[in-house]
PDB file of C-alpha atoms in Angstrom:
ATOM      1  CA  MET A 219      94.452 188.716 214.292  1.00  0.00           C
ATOM      2  CA  SER A 220      93.164 192.225 213.852  1.00  0.00           C
ATOM      3  CA  SER A 221      92.286 191.625 210.201  1.00  0.00           C
ATOM      4  CA  ILE A 222      89.882 188.869 211.199  1.00  0.00           C
ATOM      5  CA  SER A 223      88.327 190.501 214.271  1.00  0.00           C
ATOM      6  CA  LEU A 224      86.319 193.084 212.417  1.00  0.00           C
ATOM      7  CA  GLY A 225      85.120 195.657 214.921  1.00  0.00           C
ATOM      8  CA  THR A 226      84.276 193.245 217.705  1.00  0.00           C
ATOM      9  CA  LYS A 227      82.260 194.586 220.617  1.00  0.00           C
ATOM     10  CA  GLU A 228      84.211 194.350 223.854  1.00  0.00           C
ATOM     11  CA  THR A 229      81.168 194.028 226.089  1.00  0.00           C
ATOM     12  CA  ALA A 230      78.854 191.079 225.892  1.00  0.00           C
ATOM     13  CA  THR A 231      75.092 191.524 226.001  1.00  0.00           C
ATOM     14  CA  SER A 232      73.303 189.944 228.920  1.00  0.00           C
ATOM     15  CA  SER A 233      70.474 188.866 226.598  1.00  0.00           C
ATOM     16  CA  ASP A 234      70.701 186.117 223.996  1.00  0.00           C
ATOM     17  CA  SER A 235      68.096 187.695 221.715  1.00  0.00           C
ATOM     18  CA  LEU A 236      70.132 190.472 220.046  1.00  0.00           C
ATOM     19  CA  PHE A 237      69.791 188.817 216.620  1.00  0.00           C
ATOM     20  CA  SER A 238      66.296 187.330 216.989  1.00  0.00           C
ATOM     21  CA  ASN A 239      64.827 189.522 214.228  1.00  0.00           C
ATOM     22  CA  TYR A 240      67.739 189.329 211.794  1.00  0.00           C
ATOM     23  CA  LYS A 241      67.028 189.851 208.099  1.00  0.00           C
ATOM     24  CA  PRO A 242      69.867 188.382 206.033  1.00  0.00           C
ATOM     25  CA  SER A 243      70.881 189.629 202.606  1.00  0.00           C
ATOM     26  CA  THR A 244      74.486 188.424 202.158  1.00  0.00           C
ATOM     27  CA  ALA A 245      75.989 185.316 203.790  1.00  0.00           C
ATOM     28  CA  PHE A 246      79.431 183.826 204.253  1.00  0.00           C
ATOM     29  CA  LEU A 247      79.192 180.010 204.449  1.00  0.00           C
ATOM     30  CA  PHE A 248      82.120 177.979 205.774  1.00  0.00           C
ATOM     31  CA  PRO A 249      82.767 174.272 205.028  1.00  0.00           C
ATOM     32  CA  GLY A 250      83.341 171.457 207.475  1.00  0.00           C
ATOM     33  CA  GLN A 251      85.505 168.362 207.704  1.00  0.00           C
ATOM     34  CA  GLY A 252      85.501 166.441 204.432  1.00  0.00           C
ATOM     35  CA  ALA A 253      86.068 169.533 202.267  1.00  0.00           C
ATOM     36  CA  GLN A 254      89.855 169.223 202.536  1.00  0.00           C
ATOM     37  CA  ALA A 255      91.908 168.256 199.489  1.00  0.00           C
ATOM     38  CA  VAL A 256      95.653 168.036 198.857  1.00  0.00           C
ATOM     39  CA  GLY A 257      96.721 171.215 197.048  1.00  0.00           C
ATOM     40  CA  MET A 258      94.541 173.596 199.039  1.00  0.00           C
ATOM     41  CA  GLY A 259      96.402 176.690 200.198  1.00  0.00           C
ATOM     42  CA  LYS A 260      98.733 176.633 197.192  1.00  0.00           C
ATOM     43  CA  ASP A 261      97.944 180.292 196.398  1.00  0.00           C
ATOM     44  CA  ALA A 262      98.288 181.542 199.990  1.00  0.00           C
ATOM     45  CA  HIS A 263     101.733 182.992 199.284  1.00  0.00           C
ATOM     46  CA  THR A 264     100.212 185.433 196.770  1.00  0.00           C
ATOM     47  CA  VAL A 265      98.286 187.283 199.491  1.00  0.00           C
ATOM     48  CA  PRO A 266     100.468 188.370 202.446  1.00  0.00           C
ATOM     49  CA  ALA A 267      97.569 188.391 204.943  1.00  0.00           C
ATOM     50  CA  ALA A 268      96.628 184.815 203.960  1.00  0.00           C
ATOM     51  CA  ALA A 269     100.240 183.654 204.205  1.00  0.00           C
ATOM     52  CA  ALA A 270     100.448 185.300 207.637  1.00  0.00           C
ATOM     53  CA  LEU A 271      97.548 183.179 208.914  1.00  0.00           C
ATOM     54  CA  PHE A 272      99.308 179.970 207.894  1.00  0.00           C
ATOM     55  CA  ALA A 273     102.556 181.222 209.494  1.00  0.00           C
ATOM     56  CA  LYS A 274     100.703 181.972 212.735  1.00  0.00           C
ATOM     57  CA  ALA A 275      99.038 178.544 212.562  1.00  0.00           C
ATOM     58  CA  ASN A 276     102.429 176.845 212.303  1.00  0.00           C
ATOM     59  CA  GLU A 277     103.456 178.530 215.576  1.00  0.00           C
ATOM     60  CA  ILE A 278     100.297 177.457 217.386  1.00  0.00           C
ATOM     61  CA  LEU A 279     100.142 173.905 216.019  1.00  0.00           C
ATOM     62  CA  GLY A 280     103.860 173.162 216.108  1.00  0.00           C
ATOM     63  CA  TYR A 281     104.024 171.779 212.575  1.00  0.00           C
ATOM     64  CA  ASP A 282     103.960 173.101 208.996  1.00  0.00           C
ATOM     65  CA  LEU A 283     100.231 173.082 208.230  1.00  0.00           C
ATOM     66  CA  LEU A 284     100.584 174.734 204.819  1.00  0.00           C
ATOM     67  CA  ASP A 285     103.046 172.064 203.669  1.00  0.00           C
ATOM     68  CA  ILE A 286     100.566 169.293 204.562  1.00  0.00           C
ATOM     69  CA  CYS A 287      97.736 171.215 202.845  1.00  0.00           C
ATOM     70  CA  ILE A 288      99.717 171.632 199.632  1.00  0.00           C
ATOM     71  CA  ASN A 289     101.660 168.370 199.507  1.00  0.00           C
ATOM     72  CA  GLY A 290      99.802 165.916 201.707  1.00  0.00           C
ATOM     73  CA  PRO A 291      99.981 162.999 201.985  1.00  0.00           C
ATOM     74  CA  LYS A 292      96.194 162.652 201.705  1.00  0.00           C
ATOM     75  CA  GLU A 293      95.963 160.221 204.653  1.00  0.00           C
ATOM     76  CA  LYS A 294      97.617 162.778 206.905  1.00  0.00           C
ATOM     77  CA  LEU A 295      95.489 165.709 205.722  1.00  0.00           C
ATOM     78  CA  ASP A 296      92.316 163.622 206.073  1.00  0.00           C
ATOM     79  CA  SER A 297      93.006 162.797 209.738  1.00  0.00           C
ATOM     80  CA  THR A 298      90.643 164.543 212.159  1.00  0.00           C
ATOM     81  CA  VAL A 299      93.446 166.222 214.114  1.00  0.00           C
ATOM     82  CA  ILE A 300      94.868 167.886 210.979  1.00  0.00           C
ATOM     83  CA  SER A 301      91.881 168.367 208.671  1.00  0.00           C
ATOM     84  CA  GLN A 302      89.956 170.462 211.211  1.00  0.00           C
ATOM     85  CA  PRO A 303      92.726 173.078 211.730  1.00  0.00           C
ATOM     86  CA  ALA A 304      93.506 172.940 207.996  1.00  0.00           C
ATOM     87  CA  ILE A 305      89.959 173.800 206.916  1.00  0.00           C
ATOM     88  CA  TYR A 306      89.621 176.500 209.598  1.00  0.00           C
ATOM     89  CA  VAL A 307      92.840 178.236 208.516  1.00  0.00           C
ATOM     90  CA  ALA A 308      92.261 177.785 204.768  1.00  0.00           C
ATOM     91  CA  SER A 309      88.748 179.216 205.085  1.00  0.00           C
ATOM     92  CA  LEU A 310      89.882 182.332 206.945  1.00  0.00           C
ATOM     93  CA  ALA A 311      92.772 182.667 204.494  1.00  0.00           C
ATOM     94  CA  ALA A 312      90.119 182.708 201.750  1.00  0.00           C
ATOM     95  CA  VAL A 313      88.566 185.738 203.482  1.00  0.00           C
ATOM     96  CA  GLU A 314      91.931 187.476 203.122  1.00  0.00           C
ATOM     97  CA  VAL A 315      92.140 186.472 199.447  1.00  0.00           C
ATOM     98  CA  LEU A 316      88.744 188.066 198.897  1.00  0.00           C
ATOM     99  CA  ARG A 317      89.742 191.160 200.885  1.00  0.00           C
ATOM    100  CA  ALA A 318      92.738 191.643 198.563  1.00  0.00           C
ATOM    101  CA  GLN A 319      90.507 191.655 195.472  1.00  0.00           C
ATOM    102  CA  GLU A 320      88.945 194.772 193.981  1.00  0.00           C
ATOM    103  CA  LYS A 321      85.767 195.558 195.960  1.00  0.00           C
ATOM    104  CA  GLY A 322      86.533 192.556 198.192  1.00  0.00           C
ATOM    105  CA  GLN A 323      86.357 194.657 201.354  1.00  0.00           C
ATOM    106  CA  ASP A 324      82.956 195.979 200.223  1.00  0.00           C
ATOM    107  CA  ILE A 325      81.690 192.399 199.943  1.00  0.00           C
ATOM    108  CA  ILE A 326      83.053 191.546 203.396  1.00  0.00           C
ATOM    109  CA  ASP A 327      81.409 194.641 204.860  1.00  0.00           C
ATOM    110  CA  SER A 328      78.066 193.675 203.274  1.00  0.00           C
ATOM    111  CA  VAL A 329      77.907 190.271 205.001  1.00  0.00           C
ATOM    112  CA  ASP A 330      75.114 190.313 207.574  1.00  0.00           C
ATOM    113  CA  VAL A 331      74.854 186.625 208.477  1.00  0.00           C
ATOM    114  CA  THR A 332      77.304 183.715 208.629  1.00  0.00           C
ATOM    115  CA  CYS A 333      77.296 180.025 209.432  1.00  0.00           C
ATOM    116  CA  GLY A 334      79.470 176.979 208.996  1.00  0.00           C
ATOM    117  CA  LEU A 335      78.982 173.247 208.697  1.00  0.00           C
ATOM    118  CA  SER A 336      80.010 171.573 211.984  1.00  0.00           C
ATOM    119  CA  LEU A 337      83.685 172.606 212.291  1.00  0.00           C
ATOM    120  CA  GLY A 338      82.809 175.592 210.055  1.00  0.00           C
ATOM    121  CA  GLU A 339      80.810 177.119 212.897  1.00  0.00           C
ATOM    122  CA  TYR A 340      84.130 177.951 214.582  1.00  0.00           C
ATOM    123  CA  THR A 341      85.321 179.621 211.368  1.00  0.00           C
ATOM    124  CA  ALA A 342      82.088 181.620 211.199  1.00  0.00           C
ATOM    125  CA  LEU A 343      82.478 182.750 214.815  1.00  0.00           C
ATOM    126  CA  ALA A 344      86.059 183.868 214.140  1.00  0.00           C
ATOM    127  CA  PHE A 345      84.948 185.802 211.062  1.00  0.00           C
ATOM    128  CA  ALA A 346      82.199 187.431 213.136  1.00  0.00           C
ATOM    129  CA  GLY A 347      84.739 188.519 215.767  1.00  0.00           C
ATOM    130  CA  ALA A 348      83.438 186.284 218.582  1.00  0.00           C
ATOM    131  CA  PHE A 349      87.025 185.191 219.207  1.00  0.00           C
ATOM    132  CA  SER A 350      90.427 185.854 217.651  1.00  0.00           C
ATOM    133  CA  PHE A 351      91.929 183.753 214.861  1.00  0.00           C
ATOM    134  CA  GLU A 352      94.475 182.400 217.342  1.00  0.00           C
ATOM    135  CA  ASP A 353      91.949 181.462 220.037  1.00  0.00           C
ATOM    136  CA  GLY A 354      89.681 179.848 217.451  1.00  0.00           C
ATOM    137  CA  LEU A 355      92.549 177.760 216.116  1.00  0.00           C
ATOM    138  CA  LYS A 356      93.467 176.612 219.624  1.00  0.00           C
ATOM    139  CA  LEU A 357      89.844 175.512 220.146  1.00  0.00           C
ATOM    140  CA  VAL A 358      89.728 173.720 216.799  1.00  0.00           C
ATOM    141  CA  LYS A 359      93.007 171.922 217.587  1.00  0.00           C
ATOM    142  CA  ILE A 360      91.610 170.702 220.910  1.00  0.00           C
ATOM    143  CA  ARG A 361      88.289 169.792 219.264  1.00  0.00           C
ATOM    144  CA  GLY A 362      90.005 167.659 216.623  1.00  0.00           C
ATOM    145  CA  GLU A 363      92.211 165.924 219.183  1.00  0.00           C
ATOM    146  CA  ALA A 364      89.290 165.317 221.562  1.00  0.00           C
ATOM    147  CA  MET A 365      87.049 163.922 218.795  1.00  0.00           C
ATOM    148  CA  GLN A 366      89.844 161.616 217.604  1.00  0.00           C
ATOM    149  CA  ALA A 367      90.423 160.374 221.172  1.00  0.00           C
ATOM    150  CA  ALA A 368      86.686 159.734 221.619  1.00  0.00           C
ATOM    151  CA  ALA A 369      86.611 157.815 218.336  1.00  0.00           C
ATOM    152  CA  ASP A 370      89.614 155.737 219.415  1.00  0.00           C
ATOM    153  CA  ALA A 371      87.903 154.868 222.715  1.00  0.00           C
ATOM    154  CA  ALA A 372      84.952 153.054 221.112  1.00  0.00           C
ATOM    155  CA  PRO A 373      84.680 151.736 217.537  1.00  0.00           C
ATOM    156  CA  SER A 374      82.033 153.670 215.608  1.00  0.00           C
ATOM    157  CA  ALA A 375      81.301 154.893 212.097  1.00  0.00           C
ATOM    158  CA  MET A 376      79.279 157.198 209.835  1.00  0.00           C
ATOM    159  CA  VAL A 377      77.419 156.515 206.599  1.00  0.00           C
ATOM    160  CA  SER A 378      75.585 158.802 204.179  1.00  0.00           C
ATOM    161  CA  VAL A 379      72.140 157.610 203.106  1.00  0.00           C
ATOM    162  CA  ILE A 380      71.283 158.935 199.650  1.00  0.00           C
ATOM    163  CA  GLY A 381      67.821 159.255 198.114  1.00  0.00           C
ATOM    164  CA  LEU A 382      65.505 159.227 201.148  1.00  0.00           C
ATOM    165  CA  ASP A 383      63.756 161.986 203.099  1.00  0.00           C
ATOM    166  CA  SER A 384      64.657 162.469 206.756  1.00  0.00           C
ATOM    167  CA  ASP A 385      61.588 160.605 208.074  1.00  0.00           C
ATOM    168  CA  LYS A 386      62.493 157.512 206.041  1.00  0.00           C
ATOM    169  CA  VAL A 387      66.115 157.684 207.233  1.00  0.00           C
ATOM    170  CA  ALA A 388      64.871 157.931 210.834  1.00  0.00           C
ATOM    171  CA  ALA A 389      62.708 154.839 210.220  1.00  0.00           C
ATOM    172  CA  LEU A 390      65.727 153.061 208.715  1.00  0.00           C
ATOM    173  CA  CYS A 391      67.709 153.876 211.872  1.00  0.00           C
ATOM    174  CA  ASP A 392      64.874 152.508 214.032  1.00  0.00           C
ATOM    175  CA  ALA A 393      64.867 149.270 212.029  1.00  0.00           C
ATOM    176  CA  ALA A 394      68.639 148.932 212.328  1.00  0.00           C
ATOM    177  CA  ASN A 395      68.518 149.645 216.066  1.00  0.00           C
ATOM    178  CA  GLU A 396      66.122 146.730 216.627  1.00  0.00           C
ATOM    179  CA  GLU A 397      68.897 144.365 215.573  1.00  0.00           C
ATOM    180  CA  VAL A 398      71.819 145.702 217.617  1.00  0.00           C
ATOM    181  CA  SER A 399      72.663 146.262 221.266  1.00  0.00           C
ATOM    182  CA  GLU A 400      72.023 149.652 222.832  1.00  0.00           C
ATOM    183  CA  ASP A 401      75.677 150.686 222.656  1.00  0.00           C
ATOM    184  CA  GLU A 402      75.720 150.046 218.872  1.00  0.00           C
ATOM    185  CA  ARG A 403      72.651 152.147 218.054  1.00  0.00           C
ATOM    186  CA  VAL A 404      72.587 154.738 215.281  1.00  0.00           C
ATOM    187  CA  GLN A 405      70.909 158.083 214.683  1.00  0.00           C
ATOM    188  CA  ILE A 406      70.836 160.837 212.075  1.00  0.00           C
ATOM    189  CA  ALA A 407      73.906 162.931 212.836  1.00  0.00           C
ATOM    190  CA  ASN A 408      73.851 165.376 209.947  1.00  0.00           C
ATOM    191  CA  PHE A 409      70.709 166.781 208.346  1.00  0.00           C
ATOM    192  CA  LEU A 410      72.568 167.936 205.245  1.00  0.00           C
ATOM    193  CA  CYS A 411      69.952 168.451 202.527  1.00  0.00           C
ATOM    194  CA  PRO A 412      66.960 166.617 201.045  1.00  0.00           C
ATOM    195  CA  GLY A 413      68.068 163.142 199.981  1.00  0.00           C
ATOM    196  CA  ASN A 414      71.395 163.267 201.832  1.00  0.00           C
ATOM    197  CA  TYR A 415      71.550 162.517 205.535  1.00  0.00           C
ATOM    198  CA  ALA A 416      74.504 161.155 207.499  1.00  0.00           C
ATOM    199  CA  VAL A 417      73.888 158.430 210.063  1.00  0.00           C
ATOM    200  CA  SER A 418      76.282 157.864 212.986  1.00  0.00           C
ATOM    201  CA  GLY A 419      76.661 155.160 215.580  1.00  0.00           C
ATOM    202  CA  GLY A 420      78.204 151.831 216.423  1.00  0.00           C
ATOM    203  CA  VAL A 421      79.876 149.862 213.639  1.00  0.00           C
ATOM    204  CA  LYS A 422      77.277 147.062 213.822  1.00  0.00           C
ATOM    205  CA  GLY A 423      74.467 149.625 213.736  1.00  0.00           C
ATOM    206  CA  VAL A 424      75.954 151.311 210.679  1.00  0.00           C
ATOM    207  CA  GLU A 425      76.367 147.902 208.999  1.00  0.00           C
ATOM    208  CA  ALA A 426      72.682 147.199 209.704  1.00  0.00           C
ATOM    209  CA  VAL A 427      71.740 150.524 208.072  1.00  0.00           C
ATOM    210  CA  GLU A 428      73.796 149.595 205.008  1.00  0.00           C
ATOM    211  CA  ALA A 429      72.164 146.147 204.823  1.00  0.00           C
ATOM    212  CA  LYS A 430      68.600 147.479 205.116  1.00  0.00           C
ATOM    213  CA  ALA A 431      68.935 150.663 203.023  1.00  0.00           C
ATOM    214  CA  LYS A 432      67.836 149.076 199.729  1.00  0.00           C
ATOM    215  CA  SER A 433      64.649 147.681 201.310  1.00  0.00           C
ATOM    216  CA  PHE A 434      63.805 151.255 202.375  1.00  0.00           C
ATOM    217  CA  LYS A 435      64.330 152.319 198.726  1.00  0.00           C
ATOM    218  CA  ALA A 436      67.512 154.312 199.375  1.00  0.00           C
ATOM    219  CA  ARG A 437      69.456 154.999 196.184  1.00  0.00           C
ATOM    220  CA  MET A 438      72.772 154.171 197.845  1.00  0.00           C
ATOM    221  CA  THR A 439      74.821 154.398 201.014  1.00  0.00           C
ATOM    222  CA  VAL A 440      78.341 155.801 201.248  1.00  0.00           C
ATOM    223  CA  ARG A 441      80.547 154.967 204.247  1.00  0.00           C
ATOM    224  CA  LEU A 442      82.294 158.188 205.330  1.00  0.00           C
ATOM    225  CA  ALA A 443      86.062 158.338 205.807  1.00  0.00           C
ATOM    226  CA  VAL A 444      85.921 159.833 209.301  1.00  0.00           C
ATOM    227  CA  ALA A 445      87.374 158.714 212.608  1.00  0.00           C
ATOM    228  CA  GLY A 446      84.076 157.768 214.191  1.00  0.00           C
ATOM    229  CA  ALA A 447      80.460 158.591 215.034  1.00  0.00           C
ATOM    230  CA  PHE A 448      80.589 162.390 215.100  1.00  0.00           C
ATOM    231  CA  HIS A 449      77.574 164.278 216.462  1.00  0.00           C
ATOM    232  CA  THR A 450      76.363 161.419 218.666  1.00  0.00           C
ATOM    233  CA  HIS A 451      76.859 160.263 222.265  1.00  0.00           C
ATOM    234  CA  PHE A 452      80.025 158.485 221.083  1.00  0.00           C
ATOM    235  CA  MET A 453      81.663 161.929 221.178  1.00  0.00           C
ATOM    236  CA  GLY A 454      80.705 162.370 224.849  1.00  0.00           C
ATOM    237  CA  PRO A 455      84.322 162.108 226.096  1.00  0.00           C
ATOM    238  CA  ALA A 456      85.221 165.118 223.919  1.00  0.00           C
ATOM    239  CA  VAL A 457      82.710 167.422 225.604  1.00  0.00           C
ATOM    240  CA  GLU A 458      84.591 167.834 228.893  1.00  0.00           C
ATOM    241  CA  LYS A 459      87.842 168.719 227.103  1.00  0.00           C
ATOM    242  CA  LEU A 460      86.038 171.257 224.920  1.00  0.00           C
ATOM    243  CA  GLU A 461      84.246 172.778 227.915  1.00  0.00           C
ATOM    244  CA  ALA A 462      87.568 173.264 229.698  1.00  0.00           C
ATOM    245  CA  ALA A 463      89.087 174.963 226.647  1.00  0.00           C
ATOM    246  CA  LEU A 464      86.021 177.150 226.084  1.00  0.00           C
ATOM    247  CA  ALA A 465      86.000 178.209 229.747  1.00  0.00           C
ATOM    248  CA  ILE A 466      89.366 179.967 229.336  1.00  0.00           C
ATOM    249  CA  THR A 467      88.590 181.428 225.886  1.00  0.00           C
ATOM    250  CA  ASP A 468      87.756 185.111 225.539  1.00  0.00           C
ATOM    251  CA  LEU A 469      84.488 184.943 223.607  1.00  0.00           C
ATOM    252  CA  LYS A 470      82.506 188.069 222.776  1.00  0.00           C
ATOM    253  CA  THR A 471      79.137 188.812 221.218  1.00  0.00           C
ATOM    254  CA  PRO A 472      79.495 188.297 217.453  1.00  0.00           C
ATOM    255  CA  ARG A 473      79.112 191.470 215.389  1.00  0.00           C
ATOM    256  CA  ILE A 474      76.708 189.687 213.009  1.00  0.00           C
ATOM    257  CA  PRO A 475      74.405 186.678 213.481  1.00  0.00           C
ATOM    258  CA  VAL A 476      76.163 183.282 213.485  1.00  0.00           C
ATOM    259  CA  ILE A 477      73.632 180.492 213.015  1.00  0.00           C
ATOM    260  CA  SER A 478      74.124 177.536 215.372  1.00  0.00           C
ATOM    261  CA  ASN A 479      74.368 173.964 214.057  1.00  0.00           C
ATOM    262  CA  VAL A 480      72.579 172.727 217.175  1.00  0.00           C
ATOM    263  CA  ASP A 481      69.308 174.655 216.931  1.00  0.00           C
ATOM    264  CA  GLY A 482      69.455 176.702 213.699  1.00  0.00           C
ATOM    265  CA  GLU A 483      69.291 179.972 215.635  1.00  0.00           C
ATOM    266  CA  PRO A 484      71.672 182.929 216.077  1.00  0.00           C
ATOM    267  CA  HIS A 485      72.976 183.514 219.609  1.00  0.00           C
ATOM    268  CA  SER A 486      74.444 186.672 221.088  1.00  0.00           C
ATOM    269  CA  ASP A 487      75.217 185.695 224.692  1.00  0.00           C
ATOM    270  CA  PRO A 488      78.837 184.443 224.984  1.00  0.00           C
ATOM    271  CA  VAL A 489      77.971 181.993 227.783  1.00  0.00           C
ATOM    272  CA  THR A 490      75.217 180.459 225.641  1.00  0.00           C
ATOM    273  CA  ILE A 491      77.521 180.248 222.614  1.00  0.00           C
ATOM    274  CA  LYS A 492      80.125 178.373 224.687  1.00  0.00           C
ATOM    275  CA  LYS A 493      77.503 175.896 225.940  1.00  0.00           C
ATOM    276  CA  ILE A 494      76.256 175.275 222.399  1.00  0.00           C
ATOM    277  CA  LEU A 495      79.767 174.737 221.017  1.00  0.00           C
ATOM    278  CA  ALA A 496      80.351 172.074 223.679  1.00  0.00           C
ATOM    279  CA  GLN A 497      76.984 170.440 222.883  1.00  0.00           C
ATOM    280  CA  GLN A 498      77.644 170.568 219.146  1.00  0.00           C
ATOM    281  CA  VAL A 499      79.961 167.511 219.007  1.00  0.00           C
ATOM    282  CA  THR A 500      77.220 165.239 220.412  1.00  0.00           C
ATOM    283  CA  SER A 501      74.228 166.927 218.706  1.00  0.00           C
ATOM    284  CA  PRO A 502      72.862 166.383 215.182  1.00  0.00           C
ATOM    285  CA  VAL A 503      73.909 169.103 212.704  1.00  0.00           C
ATOM    286  CA  GLN A 504      70.814 171.038 211.620  1.00  0.00           C
ATOM    287  CA  TRP A 505      72.349 172.286 208.366  1.00  0.00           C
ATOM    288  CA  GLU A 506      69.245 171.829 206.215  1.00  0.00           C
ATOM    289  CA  THR A 507      67.149 173.833 208.688  1.00  0.00           C
ATOM    290  CA  THR A 508      69.817 176.541 208.879  1.00  0.00           C
ATOM    291  CA  LEU A 509      69.989 177.085 205.128  1.00  0.00           C
ATOM    292  CA  LYS A 510      66.210 176.860 204.654  1.00  0.00           C
ATOM    293  CA  THR A 511      65.776 179.484 207.376  1.00  0.00           C
ATOM    294  CA  ILE A 512      68.212 182.058 205.981  1.00  0.00           C
ATOM    295  CA  LEU A 513      66.965 181.514 202.420  1.00  0.00           C
ATOM    296  CA  GLY A 514      63.382 181.869 203.651  1.00  0.00           C
ATOM    297  CA  LYS A 515      64.257 185.109 205.437  1.00  0.00           C
ATOM    298  CA  GLY A 516      65.265 186.677 202.119  1.00  0.00           C
ATOM    299  CA  LEU A 517      68.973 185.853 201.665  1.00  0.00           C
ATOM    300  CA  GLN A 518      70.074 187.186 198.279  1.00  0.00           C
ATOM    301  CA  THR A 519      73.809 186.506 197.940  1.00  0.00           C
ATOM    302  CA  SER A 520      76.060 183.760 199.317  1.00  0.00           C
ATOM    303  CA  TYR A 521      79.777 183.052 199.291  1.00  0.00           C
ATOM    304  CA  GLU A 522      81.426 179.751 200.224  1.00  0.00           C
ATOM    305  CA  LEU A 523      84.846 180.481 201.696  1.00  0.00           C
ATOM    306  CA  GLY A 524      87.313 177.642 201.876  1.00  0.00           C
ATOM    307  CA  PRO A 525      88.179 174.420 200.086  1.00  0.00           C
ATOM    308  CA  GLY A 526      85.687 172.622 197.864  1.00  0.00           C
ATOM    309  CA  LYS A 527      82.192 173.442 196.681  1.00  0.00           C
ATOM    310  CA  VAL A 528      80.160 171.148 198.912  1.00  0.00           C
ATOM    311  CA  ILE A 529      77.981 173.903 200.378  1.00  0.00           C
ATOM    312  CA  ALA A 530      77.178 175.384 196.955  1.00  0.00           C
ATOM    313  CA  GLY A 531      75.798 171.993 195.933  1.00  0.00           C
ATOM    314  CA  ILE A 532      73.758 171.707 199.134  1.00  0.00           C
ATOM    315  CA  VAL A 533      72.187 175.156 198.642  1.00  0.00           C
ATOM    316  CA  LYS A 534      71.119 174.131 195.123  1.00  0.00           C
ATOM    317  CA  ARG A 535      69.543 170.927 196.474  1.00  0.00           C
ATOM    318  CA  ILE A 536      67.629 172.874 199.116  1.00  0.00           C
ATOM    319  CA  ASP A 537      66.394 175.661 196.819  1.00  0.00           C
ATOM    320  CA  LYS A 538      66.820 175.363 193.046  1.00  0.00           C
ATOM    321  CA  LYS A 539      65.817 179.027 192.658  1.00  0.00           C
ATOM    322  CA  ALA A 540      68.518 180.292 195.032  1.00  0.00           C
ATOM    323  CA  ALA A 541      71.229 182.434 193.461  1.00  0.00           C
ATOM    324  CA  PRO A 542      74.428 180.456 192.727  1.00  0.00           C
ATOM    325  CA  VAL A 543      76.915 180.405 195.610  1.00  0.00           C
ATOM    326  CA  GLU A 544      80.278 181.936 194.697  1.00  0.00           C
ATOM    327  CA  ASN A 545      83.306 180.016 195.939  1.00  0.00           C
ATOM    328  CA  ILE A 546      86.411 181.774 197.256  1.00  0.00           C
ATOM    329  CA  SER A 547      89.360 179.503 198.019  1.00  0.00           C
ATOM    330  CA  VAL A 548      93.080 179.803 198.526  1.00  0.00           C
TER     331      VAL A 548
END
């Protein structure tokens, strides 16, 4: 929609280094799967532009997304195929809520870097004008369906390991992998923040991580309520479907840097961005590196747009001196 595609360039640069020397001051940060909660979107009707996004989403998805967001049931909203579109739409609706506030447009205009956690990278790209709201939603729909299908094809799981640094979690994974077959192996799938890393892999591998965590002095483990081992080779079957969808998507150079989950860098070449989005479902999420990088480059102000306050908590864990992240939700 025109309100989301803010002055997008029509011609793509041939180089991928347009943003290599970016100096961030104000960031929009977008949440990923897991941030959803029944009741989100309940204020969408108060802002016409936000309500319009949900109405458009209903047309594209073929069901009443806003009704599921507001009323649930929780099991339905939490499913991969619904939670991913729900968070994408609710997050961009939050942009419209901010835009409707006094000086909201000034804040939006001041944003000079954006990124999103896993699924949130699609939201960030839409905000940055790399693709339209509609095209982004179509991609997210296919992504959710493809990831669910990949999870259904082979039993797998994810678990958060709390209280260890990333090297210790990697060693824990190695120890677990010695006890399971190759197709059950685990790896760090989400480098979230110090002391909180998500491990993905086969069910037996994840069970081995849970059994050994205490001996590695982990504070606790938390099994994640997701369909399967996201951001590992288990999601391999989803890549081809995503590549096919990306191939027919009109993707332009973003108007501001969008930091990739795969390598923690901003990319400007549309072909490269498409390749990275396809790789993203099988690659570890480098969220800790991303936030450390933009904070280290001088980021002053951050907004978390969408449901929950997960990212605000992560920023505080990464840098206690960082300015508080303001949450905008709908």
